[in-house]
Structures are given as structure tokens and as C-alpha cells.
Coordinates of C-alpha atoms in Angstrom, one line a residue:
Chain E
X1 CA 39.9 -43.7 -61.4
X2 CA 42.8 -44.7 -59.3
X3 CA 41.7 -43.9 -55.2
X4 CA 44.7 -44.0 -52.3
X5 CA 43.1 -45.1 -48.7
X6 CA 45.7 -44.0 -45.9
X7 CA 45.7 -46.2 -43.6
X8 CA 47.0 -45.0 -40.0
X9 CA 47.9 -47.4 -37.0
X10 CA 44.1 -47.6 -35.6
X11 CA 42.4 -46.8 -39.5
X12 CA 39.4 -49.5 -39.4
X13 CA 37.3 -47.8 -41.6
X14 CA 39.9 -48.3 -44.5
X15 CA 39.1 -51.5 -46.4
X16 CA 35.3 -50.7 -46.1
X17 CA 36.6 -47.4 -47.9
X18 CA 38.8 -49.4 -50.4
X19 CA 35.5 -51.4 -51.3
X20 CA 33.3 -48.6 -51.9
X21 CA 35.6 -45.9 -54.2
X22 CA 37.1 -49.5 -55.6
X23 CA 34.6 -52.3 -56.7
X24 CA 31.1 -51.0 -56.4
X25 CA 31.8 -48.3 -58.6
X26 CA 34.3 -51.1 -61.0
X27 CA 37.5 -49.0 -59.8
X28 CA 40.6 -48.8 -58.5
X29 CA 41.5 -48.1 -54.6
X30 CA 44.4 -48.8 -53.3
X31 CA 45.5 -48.8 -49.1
X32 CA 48.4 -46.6 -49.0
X33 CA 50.4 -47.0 -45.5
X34 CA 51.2 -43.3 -43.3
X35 CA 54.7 -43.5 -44.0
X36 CA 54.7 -43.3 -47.7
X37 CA 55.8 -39.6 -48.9
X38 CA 54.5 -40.3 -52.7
X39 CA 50.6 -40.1 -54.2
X40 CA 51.8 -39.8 -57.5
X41 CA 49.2 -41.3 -60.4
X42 CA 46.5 -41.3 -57.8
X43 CA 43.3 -39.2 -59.2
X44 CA 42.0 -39.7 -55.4
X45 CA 42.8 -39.4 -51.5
X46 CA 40.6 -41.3 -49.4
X47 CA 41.4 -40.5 -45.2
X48 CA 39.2 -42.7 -43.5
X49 CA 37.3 -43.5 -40.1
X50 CA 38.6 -45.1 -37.1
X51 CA 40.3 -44.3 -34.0
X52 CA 44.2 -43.4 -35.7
X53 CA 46.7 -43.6 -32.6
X54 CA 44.0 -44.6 -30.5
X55 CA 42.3 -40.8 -30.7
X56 CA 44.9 -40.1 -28.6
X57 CA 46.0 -36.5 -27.2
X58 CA 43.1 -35.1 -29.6
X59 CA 41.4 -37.0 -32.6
X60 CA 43.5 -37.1 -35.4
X61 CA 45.7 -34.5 -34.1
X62 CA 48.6 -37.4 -34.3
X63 CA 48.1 -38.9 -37.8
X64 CA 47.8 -34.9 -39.3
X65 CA 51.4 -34.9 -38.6
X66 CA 52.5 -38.6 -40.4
X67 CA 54.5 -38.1 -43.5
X68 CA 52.0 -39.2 -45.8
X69 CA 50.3 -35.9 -44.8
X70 CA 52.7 -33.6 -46.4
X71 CA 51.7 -35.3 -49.9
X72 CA 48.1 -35.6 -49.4
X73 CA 48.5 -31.3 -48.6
X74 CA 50.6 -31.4 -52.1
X75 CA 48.2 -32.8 -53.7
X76 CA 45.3 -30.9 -52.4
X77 CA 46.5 -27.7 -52.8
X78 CA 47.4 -28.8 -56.6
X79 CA 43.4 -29.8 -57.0
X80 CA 43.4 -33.6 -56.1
X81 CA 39.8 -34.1 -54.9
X82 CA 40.3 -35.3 -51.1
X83 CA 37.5 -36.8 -48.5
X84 CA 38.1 -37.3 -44.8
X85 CA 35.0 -39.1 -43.2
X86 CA 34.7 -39.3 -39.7
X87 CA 38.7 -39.8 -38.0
X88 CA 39.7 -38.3 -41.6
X89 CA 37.7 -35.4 -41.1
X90 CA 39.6 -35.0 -37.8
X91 CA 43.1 -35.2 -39.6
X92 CA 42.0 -32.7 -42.1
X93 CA 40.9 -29.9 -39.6
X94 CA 43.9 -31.1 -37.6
X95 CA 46.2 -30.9 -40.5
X96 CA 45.1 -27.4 -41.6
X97 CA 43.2 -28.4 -44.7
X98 CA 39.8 -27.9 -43.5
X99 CA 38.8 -24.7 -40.9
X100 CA 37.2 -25.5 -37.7
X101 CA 37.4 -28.4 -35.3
X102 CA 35.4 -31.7 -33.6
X103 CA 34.6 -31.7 -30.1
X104 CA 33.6 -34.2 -27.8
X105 CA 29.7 -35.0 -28.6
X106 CA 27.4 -32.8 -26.6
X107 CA 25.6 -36.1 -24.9
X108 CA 29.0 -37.9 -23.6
X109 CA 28.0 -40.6 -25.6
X110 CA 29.5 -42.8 -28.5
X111 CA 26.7 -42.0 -31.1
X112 CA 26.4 -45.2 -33.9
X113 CA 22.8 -45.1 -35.6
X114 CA 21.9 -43.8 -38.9
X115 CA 20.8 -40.0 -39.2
X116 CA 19.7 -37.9 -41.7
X117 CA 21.2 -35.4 -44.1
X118 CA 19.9 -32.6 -46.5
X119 CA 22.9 -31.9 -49.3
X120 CA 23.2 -28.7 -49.0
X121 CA 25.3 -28.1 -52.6
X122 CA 26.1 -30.3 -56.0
X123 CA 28.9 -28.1 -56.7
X124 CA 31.6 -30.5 -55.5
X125 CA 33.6 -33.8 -56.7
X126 CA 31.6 -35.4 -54.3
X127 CA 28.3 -34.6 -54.4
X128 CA 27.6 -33.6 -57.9
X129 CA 25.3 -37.0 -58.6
X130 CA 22.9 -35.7 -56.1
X131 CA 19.9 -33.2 -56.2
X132 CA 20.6 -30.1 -54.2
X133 CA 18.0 -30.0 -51.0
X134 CA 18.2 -34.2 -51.3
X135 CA 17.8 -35.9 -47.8
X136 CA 19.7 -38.7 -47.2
X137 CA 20.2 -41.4 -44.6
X138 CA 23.4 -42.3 -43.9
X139 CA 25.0 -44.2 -40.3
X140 CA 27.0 -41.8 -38.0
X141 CA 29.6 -43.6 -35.6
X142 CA 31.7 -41.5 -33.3
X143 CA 32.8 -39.8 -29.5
X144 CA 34.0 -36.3 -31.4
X145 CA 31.8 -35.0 -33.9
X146 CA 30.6 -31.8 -32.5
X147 CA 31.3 -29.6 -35.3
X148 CA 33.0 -26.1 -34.5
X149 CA 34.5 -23.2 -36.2
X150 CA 34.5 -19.3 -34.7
X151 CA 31.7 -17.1 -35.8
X152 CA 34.1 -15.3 -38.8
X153 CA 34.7 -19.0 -40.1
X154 CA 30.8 -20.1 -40.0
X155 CA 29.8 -17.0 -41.3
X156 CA 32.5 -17.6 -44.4
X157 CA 31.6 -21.3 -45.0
X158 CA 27.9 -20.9 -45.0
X159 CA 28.2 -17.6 -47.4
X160 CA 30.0 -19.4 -50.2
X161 CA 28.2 -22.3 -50.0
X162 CA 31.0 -24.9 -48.6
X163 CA 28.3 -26.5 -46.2
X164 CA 28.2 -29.7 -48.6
X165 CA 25.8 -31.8 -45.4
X166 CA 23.7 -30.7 -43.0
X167 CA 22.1 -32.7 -40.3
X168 CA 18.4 -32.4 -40.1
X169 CA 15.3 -34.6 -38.8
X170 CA 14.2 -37.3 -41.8
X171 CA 11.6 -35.0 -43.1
X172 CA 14.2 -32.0 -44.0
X173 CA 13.9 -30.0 -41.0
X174 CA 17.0 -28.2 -39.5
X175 CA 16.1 -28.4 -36.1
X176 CA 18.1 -29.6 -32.8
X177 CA 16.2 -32.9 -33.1
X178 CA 17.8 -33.7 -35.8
X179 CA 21.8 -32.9 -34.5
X180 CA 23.3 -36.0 -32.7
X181 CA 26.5 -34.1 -31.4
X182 CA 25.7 -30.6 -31.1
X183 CA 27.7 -29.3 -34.3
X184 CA 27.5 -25.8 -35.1
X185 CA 24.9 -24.7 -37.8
X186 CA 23.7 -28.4 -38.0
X187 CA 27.3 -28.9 -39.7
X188 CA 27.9 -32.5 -40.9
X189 CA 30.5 -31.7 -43.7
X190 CA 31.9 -28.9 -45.3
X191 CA 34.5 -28.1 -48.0
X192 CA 37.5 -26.3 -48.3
X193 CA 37.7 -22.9 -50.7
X194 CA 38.6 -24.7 -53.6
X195 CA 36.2 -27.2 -52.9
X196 CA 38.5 -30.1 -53.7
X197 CA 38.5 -30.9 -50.0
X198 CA 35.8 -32.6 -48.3
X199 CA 35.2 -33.8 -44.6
X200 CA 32.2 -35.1 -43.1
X201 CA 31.7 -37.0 -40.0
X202 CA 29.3 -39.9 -41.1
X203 CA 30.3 -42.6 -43.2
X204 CA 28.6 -42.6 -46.7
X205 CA 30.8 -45.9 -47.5
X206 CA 28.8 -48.0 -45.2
X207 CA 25.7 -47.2 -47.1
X208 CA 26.8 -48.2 -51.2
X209 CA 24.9 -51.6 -51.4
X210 CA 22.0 -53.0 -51.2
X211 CA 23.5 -55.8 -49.8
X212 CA 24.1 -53.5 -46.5
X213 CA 20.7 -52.4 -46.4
X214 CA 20.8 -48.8 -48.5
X215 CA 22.5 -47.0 -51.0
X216 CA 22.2 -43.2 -50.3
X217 CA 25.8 -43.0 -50.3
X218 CA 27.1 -44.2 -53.6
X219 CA 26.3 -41.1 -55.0
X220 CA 29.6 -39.8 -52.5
X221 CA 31.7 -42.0 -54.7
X222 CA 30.1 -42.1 -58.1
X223 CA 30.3 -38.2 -57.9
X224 CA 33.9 -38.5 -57.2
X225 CA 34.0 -40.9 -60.1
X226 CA 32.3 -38.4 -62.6
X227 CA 34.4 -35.5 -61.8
X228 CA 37.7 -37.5 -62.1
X229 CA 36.2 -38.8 -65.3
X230 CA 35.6 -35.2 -66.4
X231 CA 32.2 -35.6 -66.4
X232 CA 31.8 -32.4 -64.3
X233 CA 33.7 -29.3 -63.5
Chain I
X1 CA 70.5 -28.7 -17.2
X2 CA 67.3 -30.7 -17.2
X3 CA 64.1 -29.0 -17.2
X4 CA 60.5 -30.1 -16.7
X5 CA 57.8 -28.8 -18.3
X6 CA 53.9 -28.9 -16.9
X7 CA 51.6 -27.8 -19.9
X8 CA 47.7 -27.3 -19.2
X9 CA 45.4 -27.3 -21.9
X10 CA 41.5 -26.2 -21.6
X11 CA 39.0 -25.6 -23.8
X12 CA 38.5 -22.3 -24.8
X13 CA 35.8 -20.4 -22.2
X14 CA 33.8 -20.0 -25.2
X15 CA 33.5 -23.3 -26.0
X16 CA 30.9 -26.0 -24.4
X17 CA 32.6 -27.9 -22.5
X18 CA 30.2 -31.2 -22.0
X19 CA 32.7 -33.0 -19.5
X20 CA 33.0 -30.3 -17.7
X21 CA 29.2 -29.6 -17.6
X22 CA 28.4 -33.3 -16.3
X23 CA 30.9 -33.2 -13.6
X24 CA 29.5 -29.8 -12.3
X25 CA 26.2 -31.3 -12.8
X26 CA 27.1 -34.5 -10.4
X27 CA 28.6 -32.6 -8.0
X28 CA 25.6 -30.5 -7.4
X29 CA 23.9 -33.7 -7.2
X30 CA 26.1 -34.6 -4.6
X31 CA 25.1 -31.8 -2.3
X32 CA 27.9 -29.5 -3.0
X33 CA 25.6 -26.5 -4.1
X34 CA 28.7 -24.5 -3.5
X35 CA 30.6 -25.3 -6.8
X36 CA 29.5 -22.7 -9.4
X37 CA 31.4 -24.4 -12.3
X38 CA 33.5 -27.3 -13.6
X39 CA 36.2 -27.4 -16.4
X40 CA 38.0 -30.8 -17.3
X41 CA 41.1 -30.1 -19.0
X42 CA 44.2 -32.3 -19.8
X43 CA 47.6 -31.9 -18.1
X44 CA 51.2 -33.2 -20.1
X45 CA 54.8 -33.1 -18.4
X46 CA 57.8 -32.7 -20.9
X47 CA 61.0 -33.4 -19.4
X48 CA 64.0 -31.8 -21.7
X49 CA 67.4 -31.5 -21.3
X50 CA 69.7 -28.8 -23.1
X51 CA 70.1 -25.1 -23.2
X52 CA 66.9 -23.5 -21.6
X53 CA 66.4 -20.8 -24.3
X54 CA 66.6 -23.5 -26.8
X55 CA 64.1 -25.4 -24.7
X56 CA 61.7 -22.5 -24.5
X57 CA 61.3 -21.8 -28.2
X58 CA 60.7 -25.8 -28.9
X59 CA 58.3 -26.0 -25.5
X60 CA 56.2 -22.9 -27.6
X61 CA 56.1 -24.8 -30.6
X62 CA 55.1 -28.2 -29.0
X63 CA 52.4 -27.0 -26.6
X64 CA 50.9 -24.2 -29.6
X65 CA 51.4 -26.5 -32.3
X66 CA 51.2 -30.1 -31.2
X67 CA 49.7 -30.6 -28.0
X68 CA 46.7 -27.8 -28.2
X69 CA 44.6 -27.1 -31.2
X70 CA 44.3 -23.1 -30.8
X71 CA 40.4 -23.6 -32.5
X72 CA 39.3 -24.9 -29.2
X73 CA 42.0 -25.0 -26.9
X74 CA 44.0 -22.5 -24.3
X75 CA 46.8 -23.5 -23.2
X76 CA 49.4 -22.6 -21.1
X77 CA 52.5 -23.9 -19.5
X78 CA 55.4 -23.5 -16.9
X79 CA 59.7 -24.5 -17.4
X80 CA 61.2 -25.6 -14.1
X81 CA 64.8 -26.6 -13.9
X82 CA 65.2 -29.6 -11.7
X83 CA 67.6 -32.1 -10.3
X84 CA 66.7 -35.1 -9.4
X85 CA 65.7 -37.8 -12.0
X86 CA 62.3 -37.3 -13.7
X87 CA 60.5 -39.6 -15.4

């Protein structure tokens, strides 16, 4: 599996993302720069964290329109499995490939502690090597995470399923206790139609070693790895 | 003919506005009991020069397209022709 990281000015998340869909799982990732207008021979697209143009005029709302965009929409509408966590997940509402949008956290406050998740479907690219119902810990690390969508949009993603995380307190409970930043529905990452498309706002690739302390979120990555591999349709 | 443009963007009344809330909430702790509600916003001048109707179909693109995201965000925006040098 051959994975393209974008990397926008103000990516910091990126090499960390390299690391985790490139050696720990014995393949190939690759930083790809925001001007380049080709993904060809990538099985993969990667956006990841960080503060691209300095978050500024809205999160992500500048690197959406970089050229490298146009291709990763190519792609994605032709089935390319995509993941935007955290700032990617930004880009990709930004950019139109995911519905809804991140607002400012409800507390003020830049939020960087680990929290936990319940995943809410295995019928993804990414999230096929877990159990369905599976809580997870995994570090959250952001000013805009608030998840929001109109009531039409909520009512569409949670009907067919493309809630793929949900937020809830360590012992599985979806309660307000257990939402850092005041996201709709307890909404930590959803899926596109197609389900090719995934954002979510905390960072699974901080959490693939045990070197770092846990491992809930290889299975992001070796999911990603067994549907490329055609291990899963 | 150069033009400025003054484009205000909100969040959508809908839509919790947490800035907003906390600056309402510290003016009320200031003693101004009188304020019923606070809404922080952001405010971007455009200057342009060229032919205004051009102008006025690129300003609706930029401030729908680029500068607002319409999931969250109102906006709205005025065109003034002016004379002196703008920065």
C-alpha cells in the first residue's frame, strides 16, 4: 500500500502520519507537497493535523482550495479511500467532501488530552479491524472541533450509519461528560456516502505503538491496509 | 473606478456562538445588566478596481464561497466606490 500525506504550509501532524500508514504497518507513505496536481499510483490520501495557513480566516478553509485538492476530490470520487484527522477533517468539510462543519470548542479552550471513543461501524476502509460498539482511547488536540451539520444532514448520517466515532465517557456512555467540544450527536468522525471518505477530529496516529504509550489506533491504519489489500469490501 | 468592499460574516443565529456567549457573560459581570446578547463576528475589507458589475459578481463569489462557510456562517456585505487611496 502506497499512502500520500499532503503536507500544507502549517501541516505538523504529517510525518507522525507518514510513520504510522508507512513503517508500523511495513508500508509505504509518502509526503506529497499542496502544489502537486497528481496522486497517481497512490492506493491512499492521508490530510493530516495541524494548523494549515495558520487556521487562518476559518480552519482549513484555505488549504481546501490548494491544487492538490482538485486531485485528492478526483480521486475520491473515483473510490480512493481518504482520511482527514483533525486540520484534515477541516479541509474536507471545507472542501465539500465531507457534510457539516467544526466550530470553535464550546469551552474556549485548546483541548489536548486523550478521550474516549465507541466505533460506531466496521463497514469502512478504516475501521474494518475493529469490533463494532469497541471503545477506544485515543488523544484529541484542537481550538475547532465542535462538530456541526443541520438537522436534515444529522438525521441522513446517523440513518445510514456514516457515524464511524462517537465520543462517549470510558465506560461506553454517550453522555455530555464524555464530549470535549460540544459536537453534535457526540460526533467525532463520520464518512462520506460512499464511505471512502473519512474525517475525524482526534488523532489515531499518535496512538500506533507501544512505544507511545497505546495502540488503539493501529487498527485506523491496518484497516486501511486490509481493504487496499482486498482483504475487505 | 476603485471600489471598497466591507464584508461581515456571523455565525448563523442558530448556531452557538461560545465567543459570543463569554463576552456577554463578562459584560454582565461587569455590571452592564443592560446588554441582552453578544455576537463576535469577523469583518474583511476588499479593495477592487475595474468595472463595478464585474466587481459585484466576483465580490458574491468571494464572500459566499471563500470567505464564509454558508454551514455556519451569514454573511453579508456592502460595495462603495471611493477615491482616495485605500489600503
Amino acid at each position: 500500500m502506497k499512502t500520500a500525506v499532503i503536507q500544507f504550509p502549517g501541516s505538523n501532524c504529517d510525518m507522525d502520519g507518514v510513520h504510522a500508514a508507512g513503517a508500523v504497518i511495513g508500508q509505504q507513505a509518502v509526503p506529497v507537497w499542496h502544489t502537486e496536481t497528481s496522486l497517481e499510483g497512490f492506493d491512499a490520501i492521508l490530510v493530516p493535523g495541524g494548523f494549515s495557513y495558520g487556521d487562518h480566516l476559518r480552519s482549513g478553509a484555505i488549504a481546501a482550495h490548494s491544487p492538490v485538492m482538485k486531485e485528492v476530490k478526483r480521486l475520491a470520487e473515483k473510490g480512493v479511500p481518504v482520511i482527514g484527522i483533525c486540520n484534515g477533517f477541516q479541509i474536507l468539510t471545507e472542501a465539500g467532501l465531507l457534510p457539516g462543519a467544526l466550530g470553535r470548542n464550546n469551552s474556549l479552550h485548546f483541548l489536548c488530552h486523550d478521550v474516549h471513543l465507541r466505533v460506531e461501524t466496521t463497514h469502512s476502509p478504516f475501521t474494518n479491524q475493529y469490533q463494532k460498539g469497541q471503545i477506544i482511547k485515543i488523544p484529541i488536540a484542537h481550538n475547532e472541533g465542535s462538530y456541526y451539520a443541520d438537522s436534515e444532514t444529522l438525521n441522513r448520517l446517523e440513518g445510514e450509519g456514516l457515524v464511524a466515532f462517537r465520543y462517549v465517557t470510558p465506560d461506553g456512555h454517550e453522555v455530555l461528560e464524555g464530549n470535549p467540544n460540544g459536537a453534535l450527536n457526540n460526533i467525532a468522525g463520520i464518512l462520506n456516502e460512499k464511505r471512502n471518505v473519512l474525517g475525524m477530529m482526534p488523532h489515531p496516529e499518535r496512538y500506533v505503538e507501544k512505544l507511545l504509550g497505546n495502540t488503539d489506533g493501529l487498527g485506523v491504519f491496518e484497516s486501511l491496509l486490509e481493504y487496499v489489500a482486498g482483504g475487505v469490501k | 473606478m476603485k471600489y471598497l468592499a466591507k464584508v461581515y460574516i456571523t455565525l448563523k443565529k442558530s448556531i452557538l456562538d461560545p465567543q459570543g456567549r463569554t463576552v456577554e457573560r463578562s459584560l454582565h459581570n461587569q455590571g452592564y445588566a443592560s446588554v441582552l446578547n453578544a455576537r463576535v463576528g469577523k469583518y474583511i475589507e476588499l479593495t477592487f478596481e475595474g468595472d463595478r458589475s464585474k466587481i459585484e459578481t466576483e465580490l458574491k463569489d468571494i464572500a459566499e464561497n471563500i470567505l464564509s462557510n454558508p454551514v455556519m456562517e451569514s454573511v453579508h456585505w456592502d460595495l462603495e466606490q471611493v477615491e482616495q487611496q485605500v489600503h
